[in-house]
mmCIF file of C-alpha atoms and ligand atoms in Angstrom:
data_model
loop_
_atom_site.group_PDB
_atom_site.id
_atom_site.type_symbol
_atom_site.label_atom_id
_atom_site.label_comp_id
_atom_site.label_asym_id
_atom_site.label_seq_id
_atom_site.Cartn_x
_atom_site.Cartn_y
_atom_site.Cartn_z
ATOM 1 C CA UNK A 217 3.834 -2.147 -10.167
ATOM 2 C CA UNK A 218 4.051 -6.059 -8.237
ATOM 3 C CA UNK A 219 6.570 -6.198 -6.457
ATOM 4 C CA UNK A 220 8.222 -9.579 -6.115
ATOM 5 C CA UNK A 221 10.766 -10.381 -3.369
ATOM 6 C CA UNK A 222 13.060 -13.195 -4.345
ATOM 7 C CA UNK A 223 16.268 -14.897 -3.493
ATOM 8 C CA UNK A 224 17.260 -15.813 -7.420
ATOM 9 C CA UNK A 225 16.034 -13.916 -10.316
ATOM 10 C CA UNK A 226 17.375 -15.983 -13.272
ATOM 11 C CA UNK A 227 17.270 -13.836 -16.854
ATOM 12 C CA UNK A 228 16.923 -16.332 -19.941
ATOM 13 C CA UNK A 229 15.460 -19.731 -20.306
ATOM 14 C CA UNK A 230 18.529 -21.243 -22.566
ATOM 15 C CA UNK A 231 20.415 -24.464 -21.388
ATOM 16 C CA UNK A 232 21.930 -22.210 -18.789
ATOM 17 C CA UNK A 233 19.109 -20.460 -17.169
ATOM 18 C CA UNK A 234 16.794 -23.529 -16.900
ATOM 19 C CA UNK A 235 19.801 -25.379 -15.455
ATOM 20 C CA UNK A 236 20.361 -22.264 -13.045
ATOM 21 C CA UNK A 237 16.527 -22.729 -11.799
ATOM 22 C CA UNK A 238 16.919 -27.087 -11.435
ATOM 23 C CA UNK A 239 19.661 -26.033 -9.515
ATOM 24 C CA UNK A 240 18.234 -23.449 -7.722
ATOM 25 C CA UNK A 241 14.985 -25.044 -6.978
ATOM 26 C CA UNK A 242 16.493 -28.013 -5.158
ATOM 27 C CA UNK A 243 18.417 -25.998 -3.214
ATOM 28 C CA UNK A 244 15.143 -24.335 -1.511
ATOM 29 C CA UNK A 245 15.970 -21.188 -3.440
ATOM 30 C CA UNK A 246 12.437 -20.628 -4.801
ATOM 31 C CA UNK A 247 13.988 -19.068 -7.780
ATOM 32 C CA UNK A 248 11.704 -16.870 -10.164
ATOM 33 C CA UNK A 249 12.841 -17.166 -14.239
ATOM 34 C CA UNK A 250 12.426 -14.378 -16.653
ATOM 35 C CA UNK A 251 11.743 -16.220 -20.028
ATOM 36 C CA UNK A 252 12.952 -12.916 -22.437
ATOM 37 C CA UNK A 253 12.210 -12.436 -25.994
ATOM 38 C CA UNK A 254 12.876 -16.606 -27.120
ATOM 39 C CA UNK A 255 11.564 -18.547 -24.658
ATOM 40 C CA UNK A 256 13.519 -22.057 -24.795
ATOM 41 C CA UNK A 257 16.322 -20.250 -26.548
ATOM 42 C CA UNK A 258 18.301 -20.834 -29.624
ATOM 43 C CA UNK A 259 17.396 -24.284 -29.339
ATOM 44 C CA UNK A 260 14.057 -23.727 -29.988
ATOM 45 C CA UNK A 261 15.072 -23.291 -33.510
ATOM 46 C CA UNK A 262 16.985 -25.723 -34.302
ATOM 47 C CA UNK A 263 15.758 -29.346 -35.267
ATOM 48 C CA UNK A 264 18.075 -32.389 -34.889
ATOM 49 C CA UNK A 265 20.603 -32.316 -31.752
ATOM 50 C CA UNK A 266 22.637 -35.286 -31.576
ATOM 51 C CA UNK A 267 25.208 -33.992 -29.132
ATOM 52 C CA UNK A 268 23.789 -33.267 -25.588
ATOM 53 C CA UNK A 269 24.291 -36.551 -23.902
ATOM 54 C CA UNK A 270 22.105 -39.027 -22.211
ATOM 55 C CA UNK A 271 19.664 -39.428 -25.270
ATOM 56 C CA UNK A 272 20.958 -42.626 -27.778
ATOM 57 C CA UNK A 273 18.600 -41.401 -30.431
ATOM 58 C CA UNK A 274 18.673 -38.260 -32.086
ATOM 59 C CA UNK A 275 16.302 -35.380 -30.260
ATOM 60 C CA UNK A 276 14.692 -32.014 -31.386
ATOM 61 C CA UNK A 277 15.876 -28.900 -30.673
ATOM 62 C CA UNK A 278 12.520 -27.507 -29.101
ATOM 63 C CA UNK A 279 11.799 -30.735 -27.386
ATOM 64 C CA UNK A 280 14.310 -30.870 -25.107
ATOM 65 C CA UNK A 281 13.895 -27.308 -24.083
ATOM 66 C CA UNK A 282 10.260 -28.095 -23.235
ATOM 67 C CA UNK A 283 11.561 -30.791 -21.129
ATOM 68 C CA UNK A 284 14.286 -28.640 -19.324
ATOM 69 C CA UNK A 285 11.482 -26.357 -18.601
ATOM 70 C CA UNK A 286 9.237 -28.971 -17.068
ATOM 71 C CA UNK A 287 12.519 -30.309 -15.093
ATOM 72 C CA UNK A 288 12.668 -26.770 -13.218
ATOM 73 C CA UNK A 289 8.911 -25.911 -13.196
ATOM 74 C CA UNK A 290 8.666 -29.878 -11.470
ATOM 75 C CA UNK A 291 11.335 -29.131 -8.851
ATOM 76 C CA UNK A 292 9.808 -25.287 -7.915
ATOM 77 C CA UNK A 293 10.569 -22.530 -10.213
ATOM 78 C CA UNK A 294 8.703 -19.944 -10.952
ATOM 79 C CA UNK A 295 8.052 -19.110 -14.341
ATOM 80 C CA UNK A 296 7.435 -15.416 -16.164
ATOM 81 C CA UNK A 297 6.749 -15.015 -19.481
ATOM 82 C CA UNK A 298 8.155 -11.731 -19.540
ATOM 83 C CA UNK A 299 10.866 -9.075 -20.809
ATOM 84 C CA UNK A 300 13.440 -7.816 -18.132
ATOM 85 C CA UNK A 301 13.700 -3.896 -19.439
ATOM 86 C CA UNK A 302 15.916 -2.391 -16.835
ATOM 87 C CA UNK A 303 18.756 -3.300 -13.904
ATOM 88 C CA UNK A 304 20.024 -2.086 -11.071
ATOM 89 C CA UNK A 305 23.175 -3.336 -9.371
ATOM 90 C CA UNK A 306 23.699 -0.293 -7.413
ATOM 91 C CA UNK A 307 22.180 -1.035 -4.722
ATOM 92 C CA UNK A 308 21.634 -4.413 -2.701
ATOM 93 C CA UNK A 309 19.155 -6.252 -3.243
ATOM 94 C CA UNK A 310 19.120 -5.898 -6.702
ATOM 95 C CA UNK A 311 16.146 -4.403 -8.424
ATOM 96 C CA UNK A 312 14.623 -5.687 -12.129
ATOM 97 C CA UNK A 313 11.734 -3.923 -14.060
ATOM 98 C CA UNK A 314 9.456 -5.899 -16.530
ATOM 99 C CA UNK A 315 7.586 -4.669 -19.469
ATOM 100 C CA UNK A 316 4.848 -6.120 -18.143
ATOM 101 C CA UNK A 317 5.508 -4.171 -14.964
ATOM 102 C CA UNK A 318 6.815 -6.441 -12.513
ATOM 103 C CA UNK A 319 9.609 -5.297 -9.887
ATOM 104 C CA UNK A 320 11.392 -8.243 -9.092
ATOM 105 C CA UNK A 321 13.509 -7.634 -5.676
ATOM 106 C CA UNK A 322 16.486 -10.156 -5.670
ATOM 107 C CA UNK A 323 19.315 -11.089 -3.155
ATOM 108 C CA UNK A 324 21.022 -12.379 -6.516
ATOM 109 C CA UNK A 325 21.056 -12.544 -9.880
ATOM 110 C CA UNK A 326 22.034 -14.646 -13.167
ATOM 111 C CA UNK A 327 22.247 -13.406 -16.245
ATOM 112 C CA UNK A 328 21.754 -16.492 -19.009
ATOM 113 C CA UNK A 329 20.338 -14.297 -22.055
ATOM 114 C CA UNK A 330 22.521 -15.689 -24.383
ATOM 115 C CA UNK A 331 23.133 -14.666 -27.115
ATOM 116 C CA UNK A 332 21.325 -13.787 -30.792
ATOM 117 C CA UNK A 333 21.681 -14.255 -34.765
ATOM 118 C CA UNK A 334 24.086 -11.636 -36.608
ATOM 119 C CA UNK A 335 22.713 -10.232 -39.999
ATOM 120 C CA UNK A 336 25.399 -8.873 -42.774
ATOM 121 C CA UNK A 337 23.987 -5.712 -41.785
ATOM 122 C CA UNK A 338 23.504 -4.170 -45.497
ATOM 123 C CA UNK A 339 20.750 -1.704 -46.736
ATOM 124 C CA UNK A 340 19.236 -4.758 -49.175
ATOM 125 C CA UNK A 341 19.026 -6.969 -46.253
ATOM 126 C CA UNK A 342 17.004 -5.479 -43.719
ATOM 127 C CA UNK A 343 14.487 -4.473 -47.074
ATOM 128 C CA UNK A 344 14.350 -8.125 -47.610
ATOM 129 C CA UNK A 345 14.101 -9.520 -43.822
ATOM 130 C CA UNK A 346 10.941 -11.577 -43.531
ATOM 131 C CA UNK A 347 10.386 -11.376 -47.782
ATOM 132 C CA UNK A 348 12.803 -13.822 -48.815
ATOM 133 C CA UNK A 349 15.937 -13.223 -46.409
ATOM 134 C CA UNK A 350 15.757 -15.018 -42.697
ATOM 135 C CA UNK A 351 18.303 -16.182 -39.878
ATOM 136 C CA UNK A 352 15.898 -19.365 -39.245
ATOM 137 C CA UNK A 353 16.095 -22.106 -41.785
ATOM 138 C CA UNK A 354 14.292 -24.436 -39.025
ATOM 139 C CA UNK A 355 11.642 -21.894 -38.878
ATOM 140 C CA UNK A 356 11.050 -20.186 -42.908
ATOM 141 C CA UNK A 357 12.614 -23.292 -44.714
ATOM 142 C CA UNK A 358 9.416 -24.603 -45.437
ATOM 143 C CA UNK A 359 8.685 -22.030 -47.231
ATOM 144 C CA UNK A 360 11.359 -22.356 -49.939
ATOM 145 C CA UNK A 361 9.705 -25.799 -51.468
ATOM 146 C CA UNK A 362 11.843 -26.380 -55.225
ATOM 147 C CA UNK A 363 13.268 -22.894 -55.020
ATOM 148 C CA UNK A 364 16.798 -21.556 -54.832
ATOM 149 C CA UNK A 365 18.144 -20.635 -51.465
ATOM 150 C CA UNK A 366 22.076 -19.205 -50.525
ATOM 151 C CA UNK A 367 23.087 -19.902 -46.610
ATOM 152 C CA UNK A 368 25.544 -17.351 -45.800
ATOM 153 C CA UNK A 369 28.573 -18.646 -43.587
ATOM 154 C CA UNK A 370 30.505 -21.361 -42.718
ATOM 155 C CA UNK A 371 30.170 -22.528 -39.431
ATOM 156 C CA UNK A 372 27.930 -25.502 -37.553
ATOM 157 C CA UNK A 373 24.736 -23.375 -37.912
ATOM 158 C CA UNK A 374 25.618 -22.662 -41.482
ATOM 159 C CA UNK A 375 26.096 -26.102 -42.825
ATOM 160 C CA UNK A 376 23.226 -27.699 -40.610
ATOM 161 C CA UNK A 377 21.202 -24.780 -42.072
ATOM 162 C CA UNK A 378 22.017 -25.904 -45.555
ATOM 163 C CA UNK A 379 21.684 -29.234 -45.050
ATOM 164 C CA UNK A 380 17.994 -28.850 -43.346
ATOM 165 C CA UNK A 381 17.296 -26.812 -46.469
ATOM 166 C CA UNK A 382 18.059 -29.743 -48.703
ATOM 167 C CA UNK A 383 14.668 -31.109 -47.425
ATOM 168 C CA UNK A 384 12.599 -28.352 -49.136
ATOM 169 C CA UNK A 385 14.676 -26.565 -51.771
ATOM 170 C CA UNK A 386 15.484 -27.919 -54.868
ATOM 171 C CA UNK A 387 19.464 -26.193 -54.760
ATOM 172 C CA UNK A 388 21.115 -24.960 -51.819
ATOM 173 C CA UNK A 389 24.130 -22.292 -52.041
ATOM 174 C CA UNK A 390 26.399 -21.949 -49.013
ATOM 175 C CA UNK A 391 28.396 -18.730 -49.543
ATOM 176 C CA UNK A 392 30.835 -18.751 -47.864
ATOM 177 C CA UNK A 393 34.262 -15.743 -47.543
ATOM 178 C CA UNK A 394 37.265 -17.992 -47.053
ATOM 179 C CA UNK A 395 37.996 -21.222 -48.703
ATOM 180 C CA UNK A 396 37.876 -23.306 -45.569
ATOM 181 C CA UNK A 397 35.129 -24.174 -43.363
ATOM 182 C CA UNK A 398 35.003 -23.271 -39.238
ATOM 183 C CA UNK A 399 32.230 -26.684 -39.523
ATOM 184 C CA UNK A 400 32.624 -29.894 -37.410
ATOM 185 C CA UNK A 401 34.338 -32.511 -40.040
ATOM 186 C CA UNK A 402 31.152 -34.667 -39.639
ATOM 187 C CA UNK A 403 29.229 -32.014 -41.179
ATOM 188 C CA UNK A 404 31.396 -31.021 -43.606
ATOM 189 C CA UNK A 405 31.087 -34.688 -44.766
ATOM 190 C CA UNK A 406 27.451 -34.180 -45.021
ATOM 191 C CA UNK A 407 27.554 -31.132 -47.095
ATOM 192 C CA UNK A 408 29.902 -32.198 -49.911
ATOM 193 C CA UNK A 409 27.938 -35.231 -50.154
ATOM 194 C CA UNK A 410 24.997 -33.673 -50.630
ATOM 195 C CA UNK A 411 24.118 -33.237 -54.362
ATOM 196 C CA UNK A 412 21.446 -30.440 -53.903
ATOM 197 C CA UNK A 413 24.444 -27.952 -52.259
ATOM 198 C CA UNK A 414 27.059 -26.513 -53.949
ATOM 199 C CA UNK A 415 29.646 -24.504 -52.211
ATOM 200 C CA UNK A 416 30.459 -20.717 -53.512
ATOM 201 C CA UNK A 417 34.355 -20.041 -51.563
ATOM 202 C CA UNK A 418 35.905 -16.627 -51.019
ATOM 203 C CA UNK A 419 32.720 -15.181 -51.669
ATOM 204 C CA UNK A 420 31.200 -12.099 -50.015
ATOM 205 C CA UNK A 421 27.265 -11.032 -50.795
ATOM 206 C CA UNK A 422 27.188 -7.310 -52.243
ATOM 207 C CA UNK A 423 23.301 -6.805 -52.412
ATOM 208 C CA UNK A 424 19.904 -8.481 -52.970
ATOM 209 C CA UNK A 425 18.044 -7.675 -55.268
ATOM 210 C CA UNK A 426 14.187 -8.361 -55.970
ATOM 211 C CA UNK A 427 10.486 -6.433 -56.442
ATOM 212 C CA UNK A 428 9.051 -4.039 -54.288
ATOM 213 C CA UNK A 429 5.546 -4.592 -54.779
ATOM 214 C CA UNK A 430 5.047 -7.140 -53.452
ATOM 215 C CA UNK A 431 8.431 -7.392 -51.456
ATOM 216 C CA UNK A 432 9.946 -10.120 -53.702
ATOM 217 C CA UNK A 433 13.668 -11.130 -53.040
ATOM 218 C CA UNK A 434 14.748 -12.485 -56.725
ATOM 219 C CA UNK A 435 18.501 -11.963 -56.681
ATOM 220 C CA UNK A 436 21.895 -11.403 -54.889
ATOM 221 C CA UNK A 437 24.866 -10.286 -56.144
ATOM 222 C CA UNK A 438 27.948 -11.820 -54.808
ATOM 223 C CA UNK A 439 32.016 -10.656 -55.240
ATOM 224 C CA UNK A 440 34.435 -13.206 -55.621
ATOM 225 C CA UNK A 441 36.968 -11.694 -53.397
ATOM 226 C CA UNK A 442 39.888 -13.550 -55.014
ATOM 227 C CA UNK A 443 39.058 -13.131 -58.541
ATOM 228 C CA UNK A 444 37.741 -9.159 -57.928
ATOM 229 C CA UNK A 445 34.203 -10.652 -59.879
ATOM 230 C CA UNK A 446 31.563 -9.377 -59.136
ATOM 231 C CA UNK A 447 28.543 -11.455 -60.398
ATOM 232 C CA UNK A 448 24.633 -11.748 -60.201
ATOM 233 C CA UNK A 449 22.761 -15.218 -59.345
ATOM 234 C CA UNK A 450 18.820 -15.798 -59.189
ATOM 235 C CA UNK A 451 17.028 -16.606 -55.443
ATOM 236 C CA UNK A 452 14.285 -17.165 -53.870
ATOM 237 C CA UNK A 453 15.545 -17.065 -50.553
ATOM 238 C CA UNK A 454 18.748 -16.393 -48.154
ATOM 239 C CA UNK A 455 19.742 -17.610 -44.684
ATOM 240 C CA UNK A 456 22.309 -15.842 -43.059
ATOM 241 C CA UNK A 457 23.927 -18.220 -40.173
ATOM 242 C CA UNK A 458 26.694 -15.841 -39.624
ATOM 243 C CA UNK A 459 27.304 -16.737 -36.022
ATOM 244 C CA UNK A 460 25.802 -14.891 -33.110
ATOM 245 C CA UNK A 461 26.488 -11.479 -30.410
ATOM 246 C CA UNK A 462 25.833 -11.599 -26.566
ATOM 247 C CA UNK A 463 22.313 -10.266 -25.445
ATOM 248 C CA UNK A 464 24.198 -7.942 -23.336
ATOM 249 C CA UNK A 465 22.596 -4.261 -24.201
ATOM 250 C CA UNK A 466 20.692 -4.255 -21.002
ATOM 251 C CA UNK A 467 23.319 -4.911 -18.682
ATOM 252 C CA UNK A 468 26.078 -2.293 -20.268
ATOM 253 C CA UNK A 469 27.880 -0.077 -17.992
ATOM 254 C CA UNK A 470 26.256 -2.271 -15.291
ATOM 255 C CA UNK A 471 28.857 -5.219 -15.399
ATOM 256 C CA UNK A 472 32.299 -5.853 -16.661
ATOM 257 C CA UNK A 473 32.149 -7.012 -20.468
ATOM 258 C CA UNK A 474 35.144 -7.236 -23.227
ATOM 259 C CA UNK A 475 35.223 -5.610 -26.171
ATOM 260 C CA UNK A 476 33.219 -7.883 -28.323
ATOM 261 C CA UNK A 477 30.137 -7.145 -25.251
ATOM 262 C CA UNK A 478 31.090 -10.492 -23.523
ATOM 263 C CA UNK A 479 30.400 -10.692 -20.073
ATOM 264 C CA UNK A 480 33.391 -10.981 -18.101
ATOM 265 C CA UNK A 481 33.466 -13.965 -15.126
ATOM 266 C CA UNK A 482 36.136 -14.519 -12.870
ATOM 267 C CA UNK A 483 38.217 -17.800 -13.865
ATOM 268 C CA UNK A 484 36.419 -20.901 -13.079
ATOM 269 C CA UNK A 485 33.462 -19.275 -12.106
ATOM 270 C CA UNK A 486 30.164 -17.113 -13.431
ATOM 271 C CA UNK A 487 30.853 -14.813 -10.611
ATOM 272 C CA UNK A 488 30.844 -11.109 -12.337
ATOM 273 C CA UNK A 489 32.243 -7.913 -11.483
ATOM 274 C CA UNK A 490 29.296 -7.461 -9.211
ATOM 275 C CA UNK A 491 29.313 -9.502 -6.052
ATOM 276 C CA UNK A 492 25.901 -11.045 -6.232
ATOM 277 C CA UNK A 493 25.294 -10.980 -9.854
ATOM 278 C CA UNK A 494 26.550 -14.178 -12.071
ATOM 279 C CA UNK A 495 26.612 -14.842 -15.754
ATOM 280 C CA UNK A 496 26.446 -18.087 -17.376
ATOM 281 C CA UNK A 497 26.413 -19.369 -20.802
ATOM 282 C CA UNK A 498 26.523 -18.042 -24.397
ATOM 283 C CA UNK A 499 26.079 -14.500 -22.925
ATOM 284 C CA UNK A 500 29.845 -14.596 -21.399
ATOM 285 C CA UNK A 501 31.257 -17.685 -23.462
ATOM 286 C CA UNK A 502 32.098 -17.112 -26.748
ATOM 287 C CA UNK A 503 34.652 -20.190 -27.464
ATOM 288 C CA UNK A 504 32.115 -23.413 -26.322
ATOM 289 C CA UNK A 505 29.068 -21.849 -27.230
ATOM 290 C CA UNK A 506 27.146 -25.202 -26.698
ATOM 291 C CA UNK A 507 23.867 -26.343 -25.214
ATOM 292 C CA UNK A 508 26.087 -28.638 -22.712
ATOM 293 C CA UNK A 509 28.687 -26.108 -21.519
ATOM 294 C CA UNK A 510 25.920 -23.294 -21.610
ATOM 295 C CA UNK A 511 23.890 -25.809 -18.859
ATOM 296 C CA UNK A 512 27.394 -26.838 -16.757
ATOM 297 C CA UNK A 513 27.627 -23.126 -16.281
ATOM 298 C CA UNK A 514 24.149 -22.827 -15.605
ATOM 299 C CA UNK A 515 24.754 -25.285 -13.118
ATOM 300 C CA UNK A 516 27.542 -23.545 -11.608
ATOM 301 C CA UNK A 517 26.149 -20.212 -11.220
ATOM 302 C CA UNK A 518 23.611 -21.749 -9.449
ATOM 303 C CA UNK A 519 25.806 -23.279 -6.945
ATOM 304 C CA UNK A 520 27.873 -19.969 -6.592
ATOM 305 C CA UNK A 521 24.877 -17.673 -6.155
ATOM 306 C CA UNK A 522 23.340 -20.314 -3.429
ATOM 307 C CA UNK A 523 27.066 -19.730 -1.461
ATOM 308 C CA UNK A 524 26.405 -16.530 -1.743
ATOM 309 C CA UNK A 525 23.097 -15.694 -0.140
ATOM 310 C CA UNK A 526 24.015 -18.653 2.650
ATOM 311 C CA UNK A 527 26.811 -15.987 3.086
ATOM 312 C CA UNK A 528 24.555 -12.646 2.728
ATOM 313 C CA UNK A 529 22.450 -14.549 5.331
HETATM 314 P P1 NAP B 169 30.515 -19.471 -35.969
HETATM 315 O O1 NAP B 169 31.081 -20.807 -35.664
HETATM 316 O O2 NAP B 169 31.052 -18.260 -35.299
HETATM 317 O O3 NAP B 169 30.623 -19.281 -37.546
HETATM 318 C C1 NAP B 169 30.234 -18.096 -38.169
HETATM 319 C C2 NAP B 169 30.564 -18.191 -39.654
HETATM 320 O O4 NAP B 169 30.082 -17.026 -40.293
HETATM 321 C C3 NAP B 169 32.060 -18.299 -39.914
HETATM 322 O O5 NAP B 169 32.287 -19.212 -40.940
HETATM 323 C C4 NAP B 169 32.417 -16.874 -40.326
HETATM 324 O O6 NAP B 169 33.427 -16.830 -41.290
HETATM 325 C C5 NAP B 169 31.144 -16.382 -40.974
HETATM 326 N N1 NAP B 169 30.969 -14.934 -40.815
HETATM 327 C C6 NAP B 169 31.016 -14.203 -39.665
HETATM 328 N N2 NAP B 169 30.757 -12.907 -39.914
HETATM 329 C C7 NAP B 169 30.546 -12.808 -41.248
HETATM 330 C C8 NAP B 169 30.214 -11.745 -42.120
HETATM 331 N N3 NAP B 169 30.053 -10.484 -41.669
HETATM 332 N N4 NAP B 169 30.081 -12.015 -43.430
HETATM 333 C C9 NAP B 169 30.220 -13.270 -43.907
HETATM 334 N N5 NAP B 169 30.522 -14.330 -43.145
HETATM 335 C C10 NAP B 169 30.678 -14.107 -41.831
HETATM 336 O O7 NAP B 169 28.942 -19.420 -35.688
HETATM 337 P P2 NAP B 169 27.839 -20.570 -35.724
HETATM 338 O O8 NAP B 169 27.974 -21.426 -36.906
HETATM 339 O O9 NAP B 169 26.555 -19.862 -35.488
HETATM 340 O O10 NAP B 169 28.186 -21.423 -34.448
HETATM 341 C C11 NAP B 169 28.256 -20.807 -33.164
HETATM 342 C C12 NAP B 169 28.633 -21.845 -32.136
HETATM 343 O O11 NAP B 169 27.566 -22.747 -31.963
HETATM 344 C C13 NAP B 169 29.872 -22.662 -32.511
HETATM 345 O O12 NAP B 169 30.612 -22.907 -31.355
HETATM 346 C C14 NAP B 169 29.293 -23.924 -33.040
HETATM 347 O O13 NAP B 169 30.150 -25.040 -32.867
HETATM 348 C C15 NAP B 169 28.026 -24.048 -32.210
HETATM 349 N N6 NAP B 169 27.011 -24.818 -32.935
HETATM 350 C C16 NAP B 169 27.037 -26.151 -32.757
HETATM 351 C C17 NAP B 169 26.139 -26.941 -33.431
HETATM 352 C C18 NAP B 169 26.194 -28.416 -33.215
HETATM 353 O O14 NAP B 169 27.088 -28.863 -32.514
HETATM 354 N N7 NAP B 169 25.330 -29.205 -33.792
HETATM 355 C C19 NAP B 169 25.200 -26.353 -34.299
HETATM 356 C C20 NAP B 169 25.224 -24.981 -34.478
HETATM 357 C C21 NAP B 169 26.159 -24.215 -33.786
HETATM 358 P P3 NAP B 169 34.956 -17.217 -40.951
HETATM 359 O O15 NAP B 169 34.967 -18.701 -40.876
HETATM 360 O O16 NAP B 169 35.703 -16.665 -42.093
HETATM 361 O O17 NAP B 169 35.241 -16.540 -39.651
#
């Protein structure tokens, strides 16, 4: 096992953990990253961002995380392509296994894992994952050229979803389980302009449906919860953009988290229920949930943990 003493182990590479290491870095902190499962985050797959500021034109998704990670491997951080497995906060410092096998030793730590895709969580779907039903339009839209496709939900990611799918698909279905949409106006604007989408309300999906050999998804069967209807459409594919849950598993029992697995900070600050350990972005914020307020935390646990060890020290 390597053993690696360091003053900042940061956990994720989102907005907030690559801010966390800028930050870090220039403050002499040497700080050592853990990438995780998605290096870059869920930014990686996305495509057009048009709301982090400072860039006139719109940017990519994946670009910009490439360039936060050259910011903070530029200023000093250093960089593991690796899974954190296990935590300790009983004792001080803190102690972090790898699956590679690394032991990071830490004087602090910040938790930015963020957070990751919900599925619908019925028997058809997880038979269909990866043959027909996905959580990544950026990523499997291609995929879908002239076909039929649903999008399941009805927030940002769902109507951006739809709306990338436009590109490929020849008809796009957004189901969605209310008769209002959670989207920005600006997008809503896009999607009921958009004559490849049409819009299924109060509608929930019952099953998919499709061959076995080979894995084929063909159908889905949706209910009309206000009309009790229950009724049976042909697909080629489905994206569920249901909204997200906190990459928290590793750290339960270990920290302070509500009921929905949130991490819990103290107000105005990332600071946990662990001296010494912070959390910033998606992974304890579940009302912002964007790239810019994920990096101001980022930013701030930074500053809080680099008061801290001055203090330790
Ligand atoms: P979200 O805003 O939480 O929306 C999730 C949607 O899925 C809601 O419409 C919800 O329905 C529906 N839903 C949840 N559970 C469901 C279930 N079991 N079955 C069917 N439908 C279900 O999630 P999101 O769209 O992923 O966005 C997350 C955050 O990221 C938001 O803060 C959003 O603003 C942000 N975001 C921003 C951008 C951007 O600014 N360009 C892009 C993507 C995401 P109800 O409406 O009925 O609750």
């Amino acid at each position: 096992m390597k053993k690696i003493e360091n003053n900042i182990l940061i956990i994720g590479s989102g907005p907030a953990g690559y801010t966390a290491a800028i930050y870090a870095a220039r403050a002499n902190l040497s700080p050592h990253l853990v990438s995780g499962l998605e290096p870059g985050g869920q930014l990686t797959i996305t495509t057009d961002v048009e709301n982090y500021p400072g860039f006139g034109d719109v940017i990519q998704g994946p670009w910009l995380m490439e360039e936060m990670k050259r910011q903070a491997l530029n200023v000093g951080t250093v960089f593991h392509n690796d899974i954190v497995t296990s935590v300790n906060f009983n004792q001080k410092p803190f102690i972090s296994k790898t699956e590679s096998g690394k032991e990071f030793i830490s004087k602090s730590i910040i938790i930015a894992t963020g957070a990751q895709a919900r599925w619908l969580n019925i028997e058809s779907e997880k038979k269909f994952k990866g043959f027909g039903i996905s959580a990544c339009a950026t990523c499997d839209g291609f995929f879908f050229k002239d076909q039929t496709v649903i999008v399941v939900g009805g927030g940002n990611s769902a109507v951006e979803e739809a709306l990338f799918l436009t590109k490929f698909a020849s008809k796009v279905i957004l189901v969605h389980r209310r008769d209002k949409l959670r989207a920005e106006k600006i997008l809503q604007d896009r999607l009921f302009k958009n004559e490849k989408i049409e819009v299924r309300w109060n509608s929930r999906v019952v099953q998919f449906l499709g061959d076995n050999n080979p894995m084929t998804l063909k159908q889905v069967t949706l209910e009309d919860t206000k009309e009790n209807k229950k009724f049976t459409i042909d697909i080629n594919g489905a994206f569920i953009a249901i909204g997200h849950d906190p990459a928290t598993s590793l750290f339960k029992g270990k920290v302070d988290m509500d009921n929905e697995n949130y991490i819990i900070t103290k107000n105005d600050s990332t600071e946990t229920s662990v001296k010494g350990v912070f959390a910033a972005g998606d992974v304890k914020d579940k009302v912002y949930r964007q790239a810019v307020t994920a990096a101001g935390m980022g930013c701030m646990a930074a500053l809080e943990a680099e008061k801290y060890i001055a203090d330790l020290d």
